[in-house]
Tab-separated table of C-alpha atoms in Angstrom:
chain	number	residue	atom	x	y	z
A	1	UNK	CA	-0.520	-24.485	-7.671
A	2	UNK	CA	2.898	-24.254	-9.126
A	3	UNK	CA	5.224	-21.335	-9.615
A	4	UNK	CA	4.717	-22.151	-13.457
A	5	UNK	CA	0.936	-21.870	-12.973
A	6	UNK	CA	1.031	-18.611	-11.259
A	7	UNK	CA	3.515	-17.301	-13.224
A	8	UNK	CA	0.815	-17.671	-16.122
A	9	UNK	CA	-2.031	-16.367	-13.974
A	10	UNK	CA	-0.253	-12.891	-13.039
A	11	UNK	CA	0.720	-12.657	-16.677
A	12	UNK	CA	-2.712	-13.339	-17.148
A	13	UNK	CA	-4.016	-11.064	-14.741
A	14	UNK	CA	-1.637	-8.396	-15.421
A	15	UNK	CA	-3.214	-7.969	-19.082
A	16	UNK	CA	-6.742	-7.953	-17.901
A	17	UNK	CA	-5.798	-4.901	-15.409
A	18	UNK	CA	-4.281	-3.252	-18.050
A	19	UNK	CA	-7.232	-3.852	-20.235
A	20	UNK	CA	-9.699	-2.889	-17.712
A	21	UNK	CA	-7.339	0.231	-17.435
A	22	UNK	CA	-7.740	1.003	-20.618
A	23	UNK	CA	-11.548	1.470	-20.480
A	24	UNK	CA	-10.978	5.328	-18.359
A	25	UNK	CA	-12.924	3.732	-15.464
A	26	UNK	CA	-10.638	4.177	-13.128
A	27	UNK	CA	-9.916	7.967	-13.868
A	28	UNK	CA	-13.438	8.736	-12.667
A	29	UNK	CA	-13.348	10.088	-9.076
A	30	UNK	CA	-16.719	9.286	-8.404
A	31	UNK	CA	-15.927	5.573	-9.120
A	32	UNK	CA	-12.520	5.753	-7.072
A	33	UNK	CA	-14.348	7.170	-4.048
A	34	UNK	CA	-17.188	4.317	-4.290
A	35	UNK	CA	-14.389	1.879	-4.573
A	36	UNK	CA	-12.580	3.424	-1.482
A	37	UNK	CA	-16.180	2.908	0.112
A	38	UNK	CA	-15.993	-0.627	-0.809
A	39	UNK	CA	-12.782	-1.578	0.448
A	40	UNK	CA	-13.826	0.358	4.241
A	41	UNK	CA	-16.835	-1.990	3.942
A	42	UNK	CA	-15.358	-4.890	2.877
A	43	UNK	CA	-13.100	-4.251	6.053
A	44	UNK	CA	-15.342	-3.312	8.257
A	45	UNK	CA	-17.434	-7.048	7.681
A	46	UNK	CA	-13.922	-8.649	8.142
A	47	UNK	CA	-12.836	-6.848	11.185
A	48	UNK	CA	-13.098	-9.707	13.526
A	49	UNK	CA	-11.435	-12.323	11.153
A	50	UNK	CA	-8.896	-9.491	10.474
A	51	UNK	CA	-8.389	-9.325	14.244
A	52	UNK	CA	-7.995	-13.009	15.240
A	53	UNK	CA	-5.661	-13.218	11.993
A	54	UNK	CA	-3.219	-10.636	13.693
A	55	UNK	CA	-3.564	-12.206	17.434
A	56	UNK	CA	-2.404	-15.766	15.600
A	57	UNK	CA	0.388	-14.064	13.385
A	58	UNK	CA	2.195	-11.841	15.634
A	59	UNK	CA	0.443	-12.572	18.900
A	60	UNK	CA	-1.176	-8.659	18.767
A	61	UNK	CA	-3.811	-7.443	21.107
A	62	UNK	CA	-7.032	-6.506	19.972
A	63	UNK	CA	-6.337	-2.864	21.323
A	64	UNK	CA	-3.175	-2.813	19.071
A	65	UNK	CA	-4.059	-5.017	16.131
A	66	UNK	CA	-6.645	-2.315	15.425
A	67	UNK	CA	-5.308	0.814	16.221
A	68	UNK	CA	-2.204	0.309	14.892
A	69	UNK	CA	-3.505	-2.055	11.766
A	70	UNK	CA	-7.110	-1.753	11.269
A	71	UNK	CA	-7.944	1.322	12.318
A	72	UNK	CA	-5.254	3.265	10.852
A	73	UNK	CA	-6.077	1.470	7.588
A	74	UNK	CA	-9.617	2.365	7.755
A	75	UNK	CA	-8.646	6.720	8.769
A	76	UNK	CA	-6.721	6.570	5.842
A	77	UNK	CA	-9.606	5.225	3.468
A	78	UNK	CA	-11.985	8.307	5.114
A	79	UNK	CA	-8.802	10.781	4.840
A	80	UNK	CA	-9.041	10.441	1.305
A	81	UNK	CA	-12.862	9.557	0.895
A	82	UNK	CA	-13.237	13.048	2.157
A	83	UNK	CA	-9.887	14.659	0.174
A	84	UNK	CA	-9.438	13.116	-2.837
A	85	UNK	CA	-11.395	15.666	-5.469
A	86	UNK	CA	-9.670	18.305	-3.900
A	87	UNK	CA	-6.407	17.083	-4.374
A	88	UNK	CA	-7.235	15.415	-7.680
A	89	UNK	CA	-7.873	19.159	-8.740
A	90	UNK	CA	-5.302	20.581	-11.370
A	91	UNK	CA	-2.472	23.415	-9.918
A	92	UNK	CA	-1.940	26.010	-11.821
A	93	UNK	CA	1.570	27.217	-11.592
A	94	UNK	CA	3.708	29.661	-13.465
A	95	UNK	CA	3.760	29.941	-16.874
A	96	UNK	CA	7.520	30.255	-18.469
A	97	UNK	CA	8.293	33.314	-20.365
A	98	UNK	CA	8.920	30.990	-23.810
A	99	UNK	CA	4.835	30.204	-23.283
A	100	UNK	CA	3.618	33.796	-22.708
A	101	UNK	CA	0.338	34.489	-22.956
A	102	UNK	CA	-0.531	30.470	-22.747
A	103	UNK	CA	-1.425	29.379	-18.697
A	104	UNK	CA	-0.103	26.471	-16.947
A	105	UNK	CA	-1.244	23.509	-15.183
A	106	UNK	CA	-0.021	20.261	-13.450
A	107	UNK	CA	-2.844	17.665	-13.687
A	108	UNK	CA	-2.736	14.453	-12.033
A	109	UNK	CA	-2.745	11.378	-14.050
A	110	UNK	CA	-3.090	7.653	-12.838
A	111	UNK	CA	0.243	5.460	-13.767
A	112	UNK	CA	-1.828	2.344	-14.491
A	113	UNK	CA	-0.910	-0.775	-13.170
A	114	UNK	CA	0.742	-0.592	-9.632
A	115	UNK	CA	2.273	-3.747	-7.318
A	116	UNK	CA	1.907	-3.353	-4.144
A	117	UNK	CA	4.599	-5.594	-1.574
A	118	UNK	CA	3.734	-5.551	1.944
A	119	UNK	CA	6.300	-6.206	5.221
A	120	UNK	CA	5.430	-9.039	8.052
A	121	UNK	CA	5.777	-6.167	11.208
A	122	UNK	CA	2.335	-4.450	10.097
A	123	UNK	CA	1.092	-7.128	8.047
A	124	UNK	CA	-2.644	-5.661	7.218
A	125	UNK	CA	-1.354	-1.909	7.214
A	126	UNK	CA	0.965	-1.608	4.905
A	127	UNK	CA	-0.756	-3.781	2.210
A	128	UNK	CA	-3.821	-1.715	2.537
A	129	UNK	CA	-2.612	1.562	3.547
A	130	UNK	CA	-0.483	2.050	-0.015
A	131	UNK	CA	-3.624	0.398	-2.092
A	132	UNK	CA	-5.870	3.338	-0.426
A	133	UNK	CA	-3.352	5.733	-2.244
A	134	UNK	CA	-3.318	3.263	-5.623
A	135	UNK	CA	-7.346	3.344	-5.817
A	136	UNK	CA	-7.022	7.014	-5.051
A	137	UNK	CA	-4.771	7.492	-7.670
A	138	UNK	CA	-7.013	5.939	-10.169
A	139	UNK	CA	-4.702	2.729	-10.893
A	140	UNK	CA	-5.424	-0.941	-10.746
A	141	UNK	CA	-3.486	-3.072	-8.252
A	142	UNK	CA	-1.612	-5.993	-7.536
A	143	UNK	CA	-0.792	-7.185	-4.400
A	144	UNK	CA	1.840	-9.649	-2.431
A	145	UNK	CA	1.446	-9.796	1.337
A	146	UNK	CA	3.936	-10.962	3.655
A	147	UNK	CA	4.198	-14.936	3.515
A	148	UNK	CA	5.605	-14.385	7.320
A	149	UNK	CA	2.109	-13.524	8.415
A	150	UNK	CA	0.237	-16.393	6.502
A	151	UNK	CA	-3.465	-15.726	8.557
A	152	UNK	CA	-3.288	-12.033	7.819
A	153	UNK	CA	-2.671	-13.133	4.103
A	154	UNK	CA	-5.468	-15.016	4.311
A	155	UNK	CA	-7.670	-12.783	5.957
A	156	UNK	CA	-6.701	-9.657	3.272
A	157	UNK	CA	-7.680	-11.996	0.616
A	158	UNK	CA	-11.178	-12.193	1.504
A	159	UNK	CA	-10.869	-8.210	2.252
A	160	UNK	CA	-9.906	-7.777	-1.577
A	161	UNK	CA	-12.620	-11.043	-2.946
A	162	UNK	CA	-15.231	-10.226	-1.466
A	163	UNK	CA	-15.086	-6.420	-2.583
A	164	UNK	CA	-12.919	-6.187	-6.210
A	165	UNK	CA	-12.884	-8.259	-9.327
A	166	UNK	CA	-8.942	-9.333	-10.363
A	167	UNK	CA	-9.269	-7.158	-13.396
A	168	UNK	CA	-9.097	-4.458	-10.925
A	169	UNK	CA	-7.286	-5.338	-7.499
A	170	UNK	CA	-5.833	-8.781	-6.784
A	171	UNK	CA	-3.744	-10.984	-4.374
A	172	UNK	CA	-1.627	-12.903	-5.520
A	173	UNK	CA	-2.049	-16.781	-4.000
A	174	UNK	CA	0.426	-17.307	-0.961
A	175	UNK	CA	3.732	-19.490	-1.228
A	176	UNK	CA	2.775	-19.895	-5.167
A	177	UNK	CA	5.633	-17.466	-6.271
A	178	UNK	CA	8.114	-15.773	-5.066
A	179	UNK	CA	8.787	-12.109	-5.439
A	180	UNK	CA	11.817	-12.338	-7.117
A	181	UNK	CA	9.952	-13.563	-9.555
A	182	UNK	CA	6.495	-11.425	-9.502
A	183	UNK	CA	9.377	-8.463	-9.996
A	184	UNK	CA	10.180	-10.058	-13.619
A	185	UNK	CA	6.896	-8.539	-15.310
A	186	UNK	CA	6.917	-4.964	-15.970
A	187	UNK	CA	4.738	-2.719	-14.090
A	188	UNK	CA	3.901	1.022	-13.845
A	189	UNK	CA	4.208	1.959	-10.339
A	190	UNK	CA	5.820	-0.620	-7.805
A	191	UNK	CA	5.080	0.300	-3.521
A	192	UNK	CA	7.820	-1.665	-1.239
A	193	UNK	CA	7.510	-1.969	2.239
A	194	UNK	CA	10.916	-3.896	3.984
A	195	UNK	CA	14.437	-3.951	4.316
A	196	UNK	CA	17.164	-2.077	2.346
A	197	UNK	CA	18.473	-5.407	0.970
A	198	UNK	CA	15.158	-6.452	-0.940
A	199	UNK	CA	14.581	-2.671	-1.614
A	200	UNK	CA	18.038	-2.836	-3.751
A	201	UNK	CA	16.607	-5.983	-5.354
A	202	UNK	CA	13.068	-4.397	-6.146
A	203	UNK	CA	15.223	-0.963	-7.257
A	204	UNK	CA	17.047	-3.048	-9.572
A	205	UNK	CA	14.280	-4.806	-11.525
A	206	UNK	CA	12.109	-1.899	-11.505
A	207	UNK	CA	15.083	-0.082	-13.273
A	208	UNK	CA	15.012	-2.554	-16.192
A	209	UNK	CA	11.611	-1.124	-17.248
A	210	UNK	CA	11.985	2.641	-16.156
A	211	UNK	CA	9.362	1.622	-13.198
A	212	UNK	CA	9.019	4.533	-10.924
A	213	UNK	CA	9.204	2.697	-7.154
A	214	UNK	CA	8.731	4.265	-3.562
A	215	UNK	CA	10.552	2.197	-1.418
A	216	UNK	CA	9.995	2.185	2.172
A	217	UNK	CA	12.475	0.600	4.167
A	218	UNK	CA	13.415	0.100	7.927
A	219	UNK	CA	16.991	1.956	8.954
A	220	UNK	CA	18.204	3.563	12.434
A	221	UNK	CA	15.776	6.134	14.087
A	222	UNK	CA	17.621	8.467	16.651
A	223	UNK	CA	15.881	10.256	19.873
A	224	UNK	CA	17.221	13.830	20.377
A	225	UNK	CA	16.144	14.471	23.658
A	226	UNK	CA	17.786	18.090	23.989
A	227	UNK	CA	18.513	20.584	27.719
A	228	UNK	CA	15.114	22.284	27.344
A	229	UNK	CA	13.350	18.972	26.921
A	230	UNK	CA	10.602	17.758	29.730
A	231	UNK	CA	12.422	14.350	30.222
A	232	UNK	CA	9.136	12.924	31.697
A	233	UNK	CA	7.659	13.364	28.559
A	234	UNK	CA	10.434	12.756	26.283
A	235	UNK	CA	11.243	9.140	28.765
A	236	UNK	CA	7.225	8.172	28.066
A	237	UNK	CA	6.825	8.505	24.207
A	238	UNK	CA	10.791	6.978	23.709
A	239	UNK	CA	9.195	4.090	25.965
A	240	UNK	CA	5.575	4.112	24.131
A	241	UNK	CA	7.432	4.574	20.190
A	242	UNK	CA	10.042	1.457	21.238
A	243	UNK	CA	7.115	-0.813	22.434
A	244	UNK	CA	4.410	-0.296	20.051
A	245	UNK	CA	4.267	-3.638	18.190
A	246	UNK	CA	7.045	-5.269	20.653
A	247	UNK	CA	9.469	-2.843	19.062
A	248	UNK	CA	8.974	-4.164	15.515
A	249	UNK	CA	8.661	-0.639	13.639
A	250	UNK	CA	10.715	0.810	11.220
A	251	UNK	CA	10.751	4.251	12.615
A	252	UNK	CA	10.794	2.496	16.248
A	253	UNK	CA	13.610	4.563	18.688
């Protein structure tokens, strides 16, 4: 498929999520939670593909491609599984003296339409991990995996197929566009996982829409190991934080 072809599907597919949007499905918590019980289904019957996918990628034990990837994906989906209606519940805050006698609320509304953009150092996690918090949220999703990590790509595919319909969550099709690109349609929410020079990039087209963006990018991560500190201790998780994932972590010492 060419860029030209894709670039017509995700403006296709971008109108049917906004459609599908538009039908107040996805406020219902009821129907977020079953679709958060999908998705830890839908993993659970592709763990082993998931876990060859990261051993062939980045060369990842089983041990670590699932605690670090899998796993962690899969505590977040049953965090919120077992959270979400209470923190979906309005807070009621203080009412300003200008509204006296009136009572105040925040509610929590979905933003819509989110695009999700996923790293190559935790290729499975960081896809998944944000889309927990998009399904949560009541949105529909888009999603662009790392191209660096082209069996996980292939492997969260067939996560997202075999569980969602397009209208709802979809990947977009590997090496068939690049970002730059994806980052030309407007959106209502955009999730970046990478490196400060993309995140400027993302920051910038976002801006030309008003896109809200979290942006979560890699940068220097100090050890203050102080007088009163058990240095055994302090040596062993220094050691532990550096190696986890050969190193490759944004928060990594």
């Amino acid at each position: 498929m060419d860029e030209k072809q894709e670039n017509f599907d995700i403006e296709d597919i971008i109108k049917k999520q906004r459609d599908f949007f538009k039908t107040g499905k996805t406020k219902d918590l009821d129907f977020r939670i079953m679709q958060l019980q999908k998705l830890k289904n839908s993993i659970n019957s592709n763990e082993t593909l998931l876990l060859d996918a990261l051993k062939k990628d980045l060369n990842k034990s089983t041990f670590e491609a699932y605690t670090s990837e899998v796993g962690f994906a899969l505590n977040d989906i049953d965090f919120m599984i077992k959270n979400l209606k209470s923190f979906a519940k309005p807070v009621k805050v203080k009412t300003p003296p200008a509204y006296l006698g009136g009572k105040s609320f925040i509610i929590s509304e979905p933003y819509g339409e989110a695009l999700i953009i996923g790293p190559w150092n935790y290729p499975f996690q960081l896809i998944i991990s944000p889309l927990v918090g998009s399904i949560a949220g009541g949105n529909c999703s888009i999603l662009k995996p790392s191209r660096s990590a082209p069996e996980t790509y292939k492997a969260i595919e067939k996560v997202i197929s075999d569980a969602f319909d397009e209208d709802y969550i979809y990947v977009v099709k590997n090496g068939s566009i690049k970002s730059s690109e994806l980052l030309t349609h407007r959106y209502d929410f955009i999730f970046f996982t990478g490196g400060p020079t993309v995140g400027k990039l993302v920051m910038e087209a976002a801006s030309k829409f008003l896109t809200p963006v979290t942006l979560e990018l890699g940068g220097k991560s100090p050890c203050i190991v102080d007088k009163d500190t058990k240095i055994e201790y302090a040596a062993k998780r220094i050691v532990w934080g550096k190696y986890l994932n050969s190193g490759q972590t944004c928060v990594a010492p």
